[in-house]
Coordinates of C-alpha atoms in Angstrom, one line a residue:
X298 CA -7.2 9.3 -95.3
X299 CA -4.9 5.9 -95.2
X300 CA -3.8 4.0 -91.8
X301 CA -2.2 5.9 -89.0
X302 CA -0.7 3.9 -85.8
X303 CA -0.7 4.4 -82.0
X304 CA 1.3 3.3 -79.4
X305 CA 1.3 3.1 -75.6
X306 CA 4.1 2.8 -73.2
X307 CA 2.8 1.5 -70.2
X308 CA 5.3 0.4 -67.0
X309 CA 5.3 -3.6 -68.6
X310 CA 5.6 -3.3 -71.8
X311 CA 4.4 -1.0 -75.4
X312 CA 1.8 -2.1 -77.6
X313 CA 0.7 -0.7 -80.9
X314 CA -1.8 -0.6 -82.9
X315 CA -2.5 0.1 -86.7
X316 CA -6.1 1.7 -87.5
X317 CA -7.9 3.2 -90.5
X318 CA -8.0 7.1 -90.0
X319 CA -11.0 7.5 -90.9
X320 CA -12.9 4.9 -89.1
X321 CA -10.5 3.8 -86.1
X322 CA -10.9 0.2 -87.1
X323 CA -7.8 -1.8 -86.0
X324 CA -6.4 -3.2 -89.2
X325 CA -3.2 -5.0 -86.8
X326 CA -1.4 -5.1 -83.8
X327 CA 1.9 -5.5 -82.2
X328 CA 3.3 -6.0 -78.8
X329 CA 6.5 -6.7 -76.6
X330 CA 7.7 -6.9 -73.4
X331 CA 9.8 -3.9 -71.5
X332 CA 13.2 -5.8 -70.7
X333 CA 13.9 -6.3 -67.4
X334 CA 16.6 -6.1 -65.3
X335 CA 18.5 -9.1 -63.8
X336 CA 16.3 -10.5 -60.6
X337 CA 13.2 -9.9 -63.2
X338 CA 11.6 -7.1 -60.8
X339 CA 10.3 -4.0 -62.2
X340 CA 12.5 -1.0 -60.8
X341 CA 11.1 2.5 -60.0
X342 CA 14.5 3.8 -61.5
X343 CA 14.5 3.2 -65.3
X344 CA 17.0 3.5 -68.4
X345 CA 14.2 4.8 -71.1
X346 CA 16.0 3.0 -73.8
X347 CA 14.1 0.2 -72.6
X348 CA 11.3 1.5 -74.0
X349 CA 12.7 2.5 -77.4
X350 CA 13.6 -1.7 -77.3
X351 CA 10.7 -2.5 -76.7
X352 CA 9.1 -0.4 -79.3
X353 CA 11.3 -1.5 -81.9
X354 CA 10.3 -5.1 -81.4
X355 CA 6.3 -4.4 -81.1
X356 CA 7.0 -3.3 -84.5
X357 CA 8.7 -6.0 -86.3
X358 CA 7.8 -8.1 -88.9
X359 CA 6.6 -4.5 -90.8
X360 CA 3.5 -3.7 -88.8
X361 CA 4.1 0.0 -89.8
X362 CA 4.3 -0.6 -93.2
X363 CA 2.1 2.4 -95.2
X364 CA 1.5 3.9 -91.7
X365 CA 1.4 8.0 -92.4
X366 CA 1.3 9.5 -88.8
X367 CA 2.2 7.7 -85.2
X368 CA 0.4 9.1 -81.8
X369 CA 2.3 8.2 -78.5
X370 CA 0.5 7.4 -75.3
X371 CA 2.8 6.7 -72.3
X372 CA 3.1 5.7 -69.0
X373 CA 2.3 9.0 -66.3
X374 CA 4.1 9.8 -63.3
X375 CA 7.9 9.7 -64.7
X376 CA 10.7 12.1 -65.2
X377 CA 13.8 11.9 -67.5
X378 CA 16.1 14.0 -66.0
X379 CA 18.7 15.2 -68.8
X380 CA 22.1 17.1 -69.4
X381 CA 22.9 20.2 -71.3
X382 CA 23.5 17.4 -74.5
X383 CA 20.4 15.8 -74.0
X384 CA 21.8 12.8 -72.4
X385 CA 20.3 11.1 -69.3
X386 CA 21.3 12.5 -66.0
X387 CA 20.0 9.1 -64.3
X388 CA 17.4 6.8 -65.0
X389 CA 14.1 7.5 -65.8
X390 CA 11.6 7.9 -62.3
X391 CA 8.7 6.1 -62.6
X392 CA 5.4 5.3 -60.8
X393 CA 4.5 5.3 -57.3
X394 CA 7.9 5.9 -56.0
X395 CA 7.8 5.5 -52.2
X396 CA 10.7 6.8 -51.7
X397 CA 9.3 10.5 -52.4
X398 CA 6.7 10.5 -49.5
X399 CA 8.6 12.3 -47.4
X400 CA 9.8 14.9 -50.3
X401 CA 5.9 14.7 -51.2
X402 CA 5.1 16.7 -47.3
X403 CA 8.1 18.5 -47.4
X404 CA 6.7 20.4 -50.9
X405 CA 3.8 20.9 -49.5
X406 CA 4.9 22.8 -46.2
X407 CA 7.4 24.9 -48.4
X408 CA 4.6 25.9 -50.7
X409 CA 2.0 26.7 -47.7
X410 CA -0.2 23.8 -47.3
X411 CA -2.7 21.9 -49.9
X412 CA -4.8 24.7 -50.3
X413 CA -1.9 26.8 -52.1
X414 CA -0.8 23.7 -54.3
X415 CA -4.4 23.2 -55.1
X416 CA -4.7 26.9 -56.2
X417 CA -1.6 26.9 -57.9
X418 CA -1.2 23.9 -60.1
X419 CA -4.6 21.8 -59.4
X420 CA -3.2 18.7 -57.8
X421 CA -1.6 18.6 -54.1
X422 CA 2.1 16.7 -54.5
X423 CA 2.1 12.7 -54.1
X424 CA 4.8 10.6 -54.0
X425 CA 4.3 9.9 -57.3
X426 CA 4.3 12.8 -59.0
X427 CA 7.4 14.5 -61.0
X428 CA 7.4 17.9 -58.7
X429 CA 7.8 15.6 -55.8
X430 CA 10.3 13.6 -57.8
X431 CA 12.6 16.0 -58.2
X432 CA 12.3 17.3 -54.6
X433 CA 13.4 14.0 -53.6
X434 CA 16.2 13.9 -56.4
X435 CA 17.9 17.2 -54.9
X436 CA 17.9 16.0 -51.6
X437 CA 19.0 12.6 -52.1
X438 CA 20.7 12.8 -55.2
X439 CA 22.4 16.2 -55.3
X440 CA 24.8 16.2 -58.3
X441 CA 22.8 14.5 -60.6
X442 CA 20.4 17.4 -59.8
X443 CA 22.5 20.0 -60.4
X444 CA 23.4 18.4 -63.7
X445 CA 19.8 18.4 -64.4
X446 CA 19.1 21.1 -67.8
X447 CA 16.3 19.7 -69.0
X448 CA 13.0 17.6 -67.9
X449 CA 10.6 15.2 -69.7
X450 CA 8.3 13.1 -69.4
X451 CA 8.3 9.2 -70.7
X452 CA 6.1 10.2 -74.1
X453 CA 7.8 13.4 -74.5
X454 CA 10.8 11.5 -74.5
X455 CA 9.7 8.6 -76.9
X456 CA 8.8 11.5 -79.2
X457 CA 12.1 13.4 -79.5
X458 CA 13.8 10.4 -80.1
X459 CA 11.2 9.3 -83.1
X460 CA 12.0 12.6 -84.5
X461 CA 15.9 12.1 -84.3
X462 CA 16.4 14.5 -80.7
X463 CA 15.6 17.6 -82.7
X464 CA 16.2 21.3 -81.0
X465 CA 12.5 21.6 -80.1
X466 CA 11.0 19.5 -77.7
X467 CA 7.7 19.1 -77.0
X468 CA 4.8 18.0 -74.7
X469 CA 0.8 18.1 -75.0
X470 CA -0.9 19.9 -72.5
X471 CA -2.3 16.5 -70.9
X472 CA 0.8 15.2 -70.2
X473 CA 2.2 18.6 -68.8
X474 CA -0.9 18.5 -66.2
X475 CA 0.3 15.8 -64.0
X476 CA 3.8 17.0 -63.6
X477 CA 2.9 19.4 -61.0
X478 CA 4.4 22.2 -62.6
X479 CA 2.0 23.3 -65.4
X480 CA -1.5 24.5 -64.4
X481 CA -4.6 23.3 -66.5
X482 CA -6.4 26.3 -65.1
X483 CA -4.3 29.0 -66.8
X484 CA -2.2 27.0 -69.5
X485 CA 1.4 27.3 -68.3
X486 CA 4.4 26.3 -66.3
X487 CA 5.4 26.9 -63.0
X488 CA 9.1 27.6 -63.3
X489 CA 9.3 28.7 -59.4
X490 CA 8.0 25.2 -58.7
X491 CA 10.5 23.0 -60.8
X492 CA 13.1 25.6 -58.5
X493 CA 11.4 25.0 -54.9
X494 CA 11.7 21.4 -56.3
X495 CA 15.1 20.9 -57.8
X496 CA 16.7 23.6 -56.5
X497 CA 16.9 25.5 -59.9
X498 CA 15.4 26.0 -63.0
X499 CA 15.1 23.7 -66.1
X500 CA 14.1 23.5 -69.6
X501 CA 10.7 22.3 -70.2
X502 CA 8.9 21.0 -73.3
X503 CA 6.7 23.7 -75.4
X504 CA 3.3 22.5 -74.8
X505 CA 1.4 22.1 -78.0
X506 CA -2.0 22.2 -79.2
X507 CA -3.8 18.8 -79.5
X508 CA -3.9 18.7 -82.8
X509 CA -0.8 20.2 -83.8
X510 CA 2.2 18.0 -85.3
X511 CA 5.0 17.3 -82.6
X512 CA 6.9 17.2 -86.2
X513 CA 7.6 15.3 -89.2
X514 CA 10.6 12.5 -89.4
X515 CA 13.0 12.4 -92.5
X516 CA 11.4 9.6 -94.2
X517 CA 7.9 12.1 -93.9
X518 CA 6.3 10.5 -91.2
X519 CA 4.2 12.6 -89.1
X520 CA 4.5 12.4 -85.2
X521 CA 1.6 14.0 -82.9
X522 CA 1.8 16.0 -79.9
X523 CA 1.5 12.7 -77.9
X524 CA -0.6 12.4 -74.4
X525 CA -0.2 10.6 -71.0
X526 CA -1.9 7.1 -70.6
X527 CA -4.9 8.6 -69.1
X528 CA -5.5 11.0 -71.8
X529 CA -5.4 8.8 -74.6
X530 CA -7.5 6.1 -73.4
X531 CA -10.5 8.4 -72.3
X532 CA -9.3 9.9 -75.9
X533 CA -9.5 6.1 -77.2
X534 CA -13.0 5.3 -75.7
X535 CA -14.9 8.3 -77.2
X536 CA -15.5 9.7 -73.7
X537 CA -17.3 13.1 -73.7
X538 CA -19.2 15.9 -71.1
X539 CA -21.5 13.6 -68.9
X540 CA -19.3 10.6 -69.2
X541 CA -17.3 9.3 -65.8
X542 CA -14.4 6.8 -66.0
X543 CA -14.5 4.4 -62.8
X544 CA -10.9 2.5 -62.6
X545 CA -10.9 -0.7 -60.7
X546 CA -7.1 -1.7 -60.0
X547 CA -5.6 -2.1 -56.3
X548 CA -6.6 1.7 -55.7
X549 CA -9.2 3.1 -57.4
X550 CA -9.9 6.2 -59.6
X551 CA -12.9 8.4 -60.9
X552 CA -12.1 10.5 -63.6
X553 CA -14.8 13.0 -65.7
X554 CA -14.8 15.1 -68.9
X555 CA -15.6 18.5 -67.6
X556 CA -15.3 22.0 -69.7
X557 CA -13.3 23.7 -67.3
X558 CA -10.5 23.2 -64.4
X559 CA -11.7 22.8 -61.3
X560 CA -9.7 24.3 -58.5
X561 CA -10.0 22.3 -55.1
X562 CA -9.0 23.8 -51.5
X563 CA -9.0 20.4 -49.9
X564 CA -6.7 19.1 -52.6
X565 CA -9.2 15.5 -53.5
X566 CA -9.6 16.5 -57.2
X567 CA -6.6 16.6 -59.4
X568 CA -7.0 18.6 -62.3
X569 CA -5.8 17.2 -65.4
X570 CA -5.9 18.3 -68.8
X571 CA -7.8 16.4 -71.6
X572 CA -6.3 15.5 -75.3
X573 CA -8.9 17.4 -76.6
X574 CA -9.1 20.9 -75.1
X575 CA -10.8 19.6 -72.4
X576 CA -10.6 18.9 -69.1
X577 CA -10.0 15.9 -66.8
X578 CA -10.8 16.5 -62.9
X579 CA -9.5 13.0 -61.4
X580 CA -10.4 11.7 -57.8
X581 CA -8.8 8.7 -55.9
X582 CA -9.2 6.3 -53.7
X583 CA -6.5 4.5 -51.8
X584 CA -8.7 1.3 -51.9
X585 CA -10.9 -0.5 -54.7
X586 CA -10.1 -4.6 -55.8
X587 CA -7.6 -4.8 -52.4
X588 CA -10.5 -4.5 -50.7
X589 CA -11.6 -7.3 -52.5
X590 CA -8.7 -9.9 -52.2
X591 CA -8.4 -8.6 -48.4
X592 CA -12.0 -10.2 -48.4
X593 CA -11.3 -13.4 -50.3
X594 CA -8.1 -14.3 -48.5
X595 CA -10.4 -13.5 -45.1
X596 CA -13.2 -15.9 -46.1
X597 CA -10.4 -18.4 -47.8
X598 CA -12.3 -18.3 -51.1
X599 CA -9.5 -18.9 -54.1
X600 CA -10.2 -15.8 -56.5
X601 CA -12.3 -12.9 -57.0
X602 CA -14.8 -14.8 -59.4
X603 CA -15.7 -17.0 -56.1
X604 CA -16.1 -14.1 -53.9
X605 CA -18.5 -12.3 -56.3
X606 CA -20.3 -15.5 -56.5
X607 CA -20.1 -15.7 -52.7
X608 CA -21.6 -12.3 -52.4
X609 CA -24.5 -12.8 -54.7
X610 CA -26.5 -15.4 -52.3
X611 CA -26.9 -12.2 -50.2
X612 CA -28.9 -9.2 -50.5
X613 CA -28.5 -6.1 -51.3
X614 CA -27.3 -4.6 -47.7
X615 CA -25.4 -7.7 -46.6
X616 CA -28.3 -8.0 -43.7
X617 CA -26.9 -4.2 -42.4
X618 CA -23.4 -5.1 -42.5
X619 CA -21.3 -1.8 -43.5
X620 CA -17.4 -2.1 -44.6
X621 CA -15.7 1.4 -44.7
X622 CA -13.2 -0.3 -46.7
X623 CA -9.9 2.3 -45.8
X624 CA -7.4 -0.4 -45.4
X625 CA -4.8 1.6 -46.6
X626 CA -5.8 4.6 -45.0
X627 CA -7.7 6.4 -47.4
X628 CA -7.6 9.8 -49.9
X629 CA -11.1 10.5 -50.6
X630 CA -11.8 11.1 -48.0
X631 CA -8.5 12.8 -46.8
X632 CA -7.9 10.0 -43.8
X633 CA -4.5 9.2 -44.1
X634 CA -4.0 7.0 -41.2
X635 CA -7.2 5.6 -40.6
X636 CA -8.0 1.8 -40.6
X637 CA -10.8 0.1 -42.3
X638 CA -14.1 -0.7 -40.5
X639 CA -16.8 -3.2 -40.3
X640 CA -20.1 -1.9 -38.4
X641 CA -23.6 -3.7 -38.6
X642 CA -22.7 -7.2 -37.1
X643 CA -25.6 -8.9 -35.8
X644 CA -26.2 -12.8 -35.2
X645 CA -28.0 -13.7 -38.6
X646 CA -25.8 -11.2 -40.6
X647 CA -22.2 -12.9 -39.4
X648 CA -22.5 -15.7 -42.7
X649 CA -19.7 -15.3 -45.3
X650 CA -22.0 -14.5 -48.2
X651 CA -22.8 -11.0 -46.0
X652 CA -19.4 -10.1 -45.6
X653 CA -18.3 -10.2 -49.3
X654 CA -21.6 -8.9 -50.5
X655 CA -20.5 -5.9 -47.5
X656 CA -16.8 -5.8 -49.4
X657 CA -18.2 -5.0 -53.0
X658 CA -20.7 -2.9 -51.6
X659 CA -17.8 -1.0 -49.6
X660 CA -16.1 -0.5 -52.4
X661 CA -18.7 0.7 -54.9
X662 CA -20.2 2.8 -52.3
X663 CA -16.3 4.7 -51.9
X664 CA -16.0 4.9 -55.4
X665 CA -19.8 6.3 -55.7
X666 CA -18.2 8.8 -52.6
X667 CA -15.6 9.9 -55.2
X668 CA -18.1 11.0 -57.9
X669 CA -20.2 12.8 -55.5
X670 CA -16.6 15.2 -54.7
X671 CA -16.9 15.6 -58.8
X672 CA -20.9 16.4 -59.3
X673 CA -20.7 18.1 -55.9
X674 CA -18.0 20.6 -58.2
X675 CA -21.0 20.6 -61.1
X676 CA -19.4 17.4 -62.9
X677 CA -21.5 16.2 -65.1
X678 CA -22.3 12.6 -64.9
X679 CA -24.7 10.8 -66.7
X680 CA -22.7 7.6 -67.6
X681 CA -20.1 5.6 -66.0
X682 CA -17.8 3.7 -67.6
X683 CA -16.1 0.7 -65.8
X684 CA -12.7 -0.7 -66.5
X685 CA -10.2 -3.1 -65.1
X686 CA -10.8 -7.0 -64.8
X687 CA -13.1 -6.5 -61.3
X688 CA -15.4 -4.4 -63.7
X689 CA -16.4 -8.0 -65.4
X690 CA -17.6 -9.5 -62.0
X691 CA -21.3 -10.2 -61.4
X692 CA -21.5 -8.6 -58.1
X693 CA -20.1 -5.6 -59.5
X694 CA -22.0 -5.2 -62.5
X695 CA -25.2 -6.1 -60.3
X696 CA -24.6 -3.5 -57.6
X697 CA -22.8 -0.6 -59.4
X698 CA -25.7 1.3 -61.4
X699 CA -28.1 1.3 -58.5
X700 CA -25.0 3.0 -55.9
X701 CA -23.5 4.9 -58.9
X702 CA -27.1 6.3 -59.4
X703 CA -26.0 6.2 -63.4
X704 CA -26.1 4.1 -66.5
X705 CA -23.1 1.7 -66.4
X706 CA -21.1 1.2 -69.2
X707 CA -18.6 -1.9 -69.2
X708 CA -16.5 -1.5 -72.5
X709 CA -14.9 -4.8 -73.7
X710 CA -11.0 -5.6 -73.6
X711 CA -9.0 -3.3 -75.7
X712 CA -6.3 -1.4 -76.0
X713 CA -7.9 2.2 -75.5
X714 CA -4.1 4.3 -74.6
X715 CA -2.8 2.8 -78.3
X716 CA -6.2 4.0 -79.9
X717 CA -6.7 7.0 -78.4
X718 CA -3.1 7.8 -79.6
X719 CA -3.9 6.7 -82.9
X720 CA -6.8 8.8 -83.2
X721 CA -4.6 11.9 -82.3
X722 CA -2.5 11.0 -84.9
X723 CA -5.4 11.1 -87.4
X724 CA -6.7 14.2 -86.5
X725 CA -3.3 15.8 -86.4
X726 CA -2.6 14.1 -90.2
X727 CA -6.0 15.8 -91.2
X728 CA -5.5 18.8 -90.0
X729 CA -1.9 18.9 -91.8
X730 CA -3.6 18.3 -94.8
X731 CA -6.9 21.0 -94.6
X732 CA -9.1 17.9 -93.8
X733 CA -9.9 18.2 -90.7
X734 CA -10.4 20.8 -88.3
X735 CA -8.2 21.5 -85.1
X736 CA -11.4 22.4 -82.9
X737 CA -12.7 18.5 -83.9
X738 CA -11.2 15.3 -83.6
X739 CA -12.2 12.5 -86.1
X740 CA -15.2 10.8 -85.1
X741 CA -14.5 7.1 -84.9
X742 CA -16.7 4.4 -84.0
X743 CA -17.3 3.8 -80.4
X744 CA -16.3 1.0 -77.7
X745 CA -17.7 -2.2 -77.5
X746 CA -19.8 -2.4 -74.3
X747 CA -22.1 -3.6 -72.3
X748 CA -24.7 -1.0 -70.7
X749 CA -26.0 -1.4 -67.6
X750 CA -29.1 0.8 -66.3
X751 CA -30.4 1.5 -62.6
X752 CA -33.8 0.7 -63.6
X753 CA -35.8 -0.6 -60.3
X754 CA -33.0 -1.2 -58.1
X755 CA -32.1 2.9 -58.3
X756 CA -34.2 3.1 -54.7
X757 CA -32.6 -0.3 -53.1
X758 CA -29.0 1.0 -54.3
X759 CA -29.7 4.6 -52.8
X760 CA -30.5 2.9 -49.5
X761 CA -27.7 1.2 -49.6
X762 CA -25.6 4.2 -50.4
X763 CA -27.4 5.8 -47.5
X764 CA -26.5 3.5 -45.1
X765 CA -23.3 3.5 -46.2
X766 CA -22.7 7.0 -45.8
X767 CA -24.8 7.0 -42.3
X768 CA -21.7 4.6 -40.7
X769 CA -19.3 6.9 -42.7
X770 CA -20.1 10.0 -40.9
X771 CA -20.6 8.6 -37.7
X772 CA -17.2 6.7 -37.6
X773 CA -15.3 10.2 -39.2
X774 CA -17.4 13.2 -38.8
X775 CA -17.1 15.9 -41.0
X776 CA -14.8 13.6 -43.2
X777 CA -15.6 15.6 -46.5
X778 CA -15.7 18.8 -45.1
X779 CA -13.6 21.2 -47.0

């Protein structure tokens, strides 16, 4: 079918990546840095032709040369607000933005608590999201809200401005699902909530099919319906029903393929929408590799390689020492303001190689405490794949089938947002051309990994769970309680 590319915006920088449409090898690759600002800090506020810089040096030198049809992944969490001419209002908001935690409560008393966010949109408002962005943008920013006409998102932005700012913009109904405005469960906007937010209504992006045609440039170039970063890499690995992603970075995340939308009163499951016509439920965790480094800078080991080599001259167990690792307070469970807490310390157990066996364990076993909130919904999980640097250490790899209670899947090093944005655009080039069918994206081959079974430690890694959850419930009762 020829060579399509993909390419993801992420927060640092874009990379691309040029693939075979038929089989998803990658044929080349291209990469460059997001410039930054003077003091070479990364802002939360953000002019988004950055990005369009950034892309235009990734592909240099003619890496699209022959390319037939571009997917764009992007960076989640960010609105452009924009005029009545389609100019920026302000710069971009991105990521975590602090600043919104208090617009973040104030959202959800106005709606009527978690429950009714939950109910209404799948997701309760965090500082991050857009919703909560744009609550903080009318209180804090009042005129550039009430110039506000139109909202987007970073890849509904990158594009429009591929296809030259047309009339019609567009978004894919991934990306839509984390704005909290647009409800996976029934397909469409919340206008009333962009109103509560920003104080009045905005244009929004028609949410396409995924894998209809965001449009074709000039030059004939097809452009897909484009995705969020989540999306496209669980699009990228080949992830399917039964299959779990398990993110390791600072915080951690648990995210499932799952037929449906899953609607949650206490508000720990966020309900995203696939690239596929599927569904993402996501849970988080305030704490996964912090943990970790909180551990190593404690025992005044150097990195995380010595601390999982520290931690595997103990035993499963740690000799009963138990780390409720909430050192930021904590989301799953809903504990906000708690503290982290180390229970179990006995005489022989009070040896550094116990304590950072207890941190890994503590960690795994909140992550495992996540994908029992999914599978306690009906998730489906038979495998779990494991990303992020931590997910190549020996004491994680050793401990997390047993406590996950499922095969482990460690994919190697890749660029899974660029490929699973690629493969969109294949399957929305074949279907443009009666090849392929819109219910069925191309198969292409699957991750490199490493699998990882239970096998005889599933008993020892249960008991550990147990114990785990024994200190849990005794230290917050009633924690998960809906």
């Amino acid at each position: 079918m020829g060579i399509v590319a993909g390419l993801d915006s992420s927060p640092d920088s874009t990379r691309i990546v040029v693939c075979d449409a038929d089989t998803g090898s990658v044929l080349r690759t291209g990469y460059a840095p997001h410039p930054l600002p003077e003091g070479n800090a990364r802002p939360s506020d953000v002019d988004p032709q950055t990005w369009l810089l950034s892309l235009g040096e990734a592909a240099g030198g003619g890496l699209l040369e022959g390319v037939q049809a571009i997917g764009v992944a992007a960076q989640q969490n960010t609105v452009i607000p924009l005029d009545t001419h389609g100019n920026t209002v302000r710069p971009a908001l991105t990521g975590g933005d602090k600043r919104a935690q208090v617009a973040a409560a104030d959202l959800v008393d106005a709606l009527g608590g978690r429950e009714a966010w939950a109910q209404a949109v799948g997701s309760v408002p965090q500082a991050a999201h857009p919703v909560t962005k744009l609550r903080w943008l009318s209180r804090t920013e009042p005129e550039h809200a009430r110039r506000t006409a139109v909202l987007m998102q970073a890849h509904d932005w990158l594009v429009w401005q591929l296809l030259g700012r047309p009339v019609r913009r567009t978004t894919d109904r991934g990306g839509a699902s984390g704005t909290g405005y647009w409800s996976a469960a029934t397909g469409s906007y919340r206008p009333d909530l962009v109103e509560l937010a920003l104080g009045h209504q905005a244009m929004l992006p028609e949410v396409i099919g995924p894998a209809e045609a965001a449009g074709t440039t000039p030059e004939g170039l097809l452009i897909s319906a484009g995705t969020g970063a989540t999306m496209a890499a669980a699009f990228g690995l080949g992830l399917g029903v039964g299959d779990a992603v398990v993110s390791l970075g600072a915080s951690g995340s648990v995210t499932a393929v799952h037929p449906e939308a899953l609607q949650d009163p206490s508000g720990m499951i966020t309900s995203l929408a696939d690239a596929t016509g599927m569904h993402l439920p996501v849970v988080t965790t305030s704490n996964a590799v912090r943990t970790l480094r909180g551990a190593a800078e404690l025992l005044g080991v150097p990195d995380l390689e010595s601390l999982s080599d520290l931690a595997m001259k103990s035993t499963p167990g740690a000799h009963g020492l138990v780390l409720l690792p909430y050192l930021e307070g904590e989301r799953t469970p809903h504990l906000p303001h708690t503290a982290g807490t180390l229970s179990g310390l006995r005489r022989e157990s009070m040896k550094p190689e116990h304590f950072a066996r207890a941190a890994f364990e503590g960690m795994l076993c909140g992550l495992a405490d996540a994908l029992d909130v999914l599978r306690g919904r009906g998730v489906d999980v038979r495998r779990v794949f494991l990303l992020g640097p931590a997910a190549e250490l020996a004491a994680v790899q050793t401990a997390a089938p047993a406590l996950f209670g499922a095969q482990v899947v460690v994919p190697q090093p890749a660029d899974y947002g660029a490929i699973g944005a690629a493969r969109q655009a294949a399957w929305a080039l074949g279907v443009s051309r009666g090849t392929l069918d819109p219910r069925t994206p191309p198969v292409w081959q699957g991750a490199h990994a490493q699998v990882l079974e239970p096998g005889e430690e599933l008993a020892v890694g249960q008991a550990v769970r147990q114990q785990f959850v024994s200190v849990r419930e005794q230290t917050h009762p009633g924690a998960f309680r809906t």
